[in-house]
Amino acid sequence: MSKALVCVVTGASRGVGRGVALALGAAGATVYVTGRSVKEGDSPLPGTVGQTAADVTAAGGTGFAVACDHGDDAQVAALFERVRREHGRLDILVHSIAFAPKEDLQGRLLDCSAAGFAQAMDISCHSFIRMAKLAAPLMTEGGTMFAMTYHGAMKVEPN
């Protein structure tokens, strides 16, 4: 690859986001790995942004760990400002955030309160629209945005 891709992968501490970040790293990309899990124990699930970023680098790319709560517009704006400052462009944005309110045990989002549901939709789904507005100006040579999110693609089963 003559010109390494510059990528942002959200929710990349674990799961699909981590897998996408590692695949981009194996292709030689520069990957900003974002998420809220900075140290083990920040989440009940294993994985951190730092570990994923290190694994991206080990796979052949360049990983940057960025602690970012995508429900906080200032943190999101700072992320894209950093990409602009350090690289001047963005080629790929992968939105892979999975947020669930504390009451959403066992993945039953529809059983949680209206406020919990609204918060999950805002962070898991609507945050992509806010990020797209910040990412688009960095995609001057064309770019690709992918939106995958747990709640945006969940299977709803009757109780």
PDB file of C-alpha atoms in Angstrom, residues 97-149:
ATOM      1  CA  ILE A  97     -20.505   1.303  19.173  1.00  0.00           C
ATOM      2  CA  ALA A  98     -22.611  -0.882  21.421  1.00  0.00           C
ATOM      3  CA  PHE A  99     -24.119   0.967  24.360  1.00  0.00           C
ATOM      4  CA  ALA A 100     -26.687  -0.496  26.698  1.00  0.00           C
ATOM      5  CA  PRO A 101     -28.235   1.153  29.744  1.00  0.00           C
ATOM      6  CA  LYS A 102     -27.412  -0.547  33.041  1.00  0.00           C
ATOM      7  CA  GLU A 103     -30.960  -1.892  33.210  1.00  0.00           C
ATOM      8  CA  ASP A 104     -30.555  -3.660  29.837  1.00  0.00           C
ATOM      9  CA  LEU A 105     -29.611  -7.042  31.207  1.00  0.00           C
ATOM     10  CA  GLN A 106     -29.442  -9.932  28.785  1.00  0.00           C
ATOM     11  CA  GLY A 107     -29.780  -7.688  25.713  1.00  0.00           C
ATOM     12  CA  ARG A 108     -33.463  -6.995  26.252  1.00  0.00           C
ATOM     13  CA  LEU A 109     -33.349  -3.326  25.280  1.00  0.00           C
ATOM     14  CA  LEU A 110     -37.083  -3.140  24.673  1.00  0.00           C
ATOM     15  CA  ASP A 111     -37.745  -4.037  28.316  1.00  0.00           C
ATOM     16  CA  CYS A 112     -35.805  -1.069  29.686  1.00  0.00           C
ATOM     17  CA  SER A 113     -37.243   2.347  30.525  1.00  0.00           C
ATOM     18  CA  ALA A 114     -38.047   4.915  27.849  1.00  0.00           C
ATOM     19  CA  ALA A 115     -35.137   7.035  29.071  1.00  0.00           C
ATOM     20  CA  GLY A 116     -32.747   4.072  28.898  1.00  0.00           C
ATOM     21  CA  PHE A 117     -33.951   3.199  25.407  1.00  0.00           C
ATOM     22  CA  ALA A 118     -33.538   6.811  24.240  1.00  0.00           C
ATOM     23  CA  GLN A 119     -30.000   6.948  25.647  1.00  0.00           C
ATOM     24  CA  ALA A 120     -29.043   3.686  23.926  1.00  0.00           C
ATOM     25  CA  MET A 121     -30.419   4.912  20.590  1.00  0.00           C
ATOM     26  CA  ASP A 122     -28.685   8.273  20.945  1.00  0.00           C
ATOM     27  CA  ILE A 123     -25.273   6.803  21.677  1.00  0.00           C
ATOM     28  CA  SER A 124     -25.494   3.671  19.541  1.00  0.00           C
ATOM     29  CA  CYS A 125     -27.269   5.080  16.487  1.00  0.00           C
ATOM     30  CA  HIS A 126     -27.642   8.846  16.417  1.00  0.00           C
ATOM     31  CA  SER A 127     -24.000   9.425  17.307  1.00  0.00           C
ATOM     32  CA  PHE A 128     -23.119   8.170  13.831  1.00  0.00           C
ATOM     33  CA  ILE A 129     -24.922  11.122  12.249  1.00  0.00           C
ATOM     34  CA  ARG A 130     -23.027  13.538  14.474  1.00  0.00           C
ATOM     35  CA  MET A 131     -19.725  11.818  13.638  1.00  0.00           C
ATOM     36  CA  ALA A 132     -20.479  11.787   9.914  1.00  0.00           C
ATOM     37  CA  LYS A 133     -20.802  15.577   9.962  1.00  0.00           C
ATOM     38  CA  LEU A 134     -17.329  15.848  11.504  1.00  0.00           C
ATOM     39  CA  ALA A 135     -15.772  13.154   9.318  1.00  0.00           C
ATOM     40  CA  ALA A 136     -17.107  14.308   5.939  1.00  0.00           C
ATOM     41  CA  PRO A 137     -14.915  17.437   5.646  1.00  0.00           C
ATOM     42  CA  LEU A 138     -11.839  15.224   6.220  1.00  0.00           C
ATOM     43  CA  MET A 139     -12.818  12.944   3.343  1.00  0.00           C
ATOM     44  CA  THR A 140     -11.661  15.341   0.628  1.00  0.00           C
ATOM     45  CA  GLU A 141     -10.296  12.576  -1.604  1.00  0.00           C
ATOM     46  CA  GLY A 142     -13.347  10.392  -1.144  1.00  0.00           C
ATOM     47  CA  GLY A 143     -13.961   8.106   1.752  1.00  0.00           C
ATOM     48  CA  THR A 144     -16.197   5.454   3.171  1.00  0.00           C
ATOM     49  CA  MET A 145     -18.393   5.432   6.249  1.00  0.00           C
ATOM     50  CA  PHE A 146     -19.780   2.236   7.760  1.00  0.00           C
ATOM     51  CA  ALA A 147     -22.369   2.166  10.519  1.00  0.00           C
ATOM     52  CA  MET A 148     -22.731  -1.021  12.535  1.00  0.00           C
ATOM     53  CA  THR A 149     -24.156  -0.966  15.989  1.00  0.00           C
TER      54      THR A 149
END
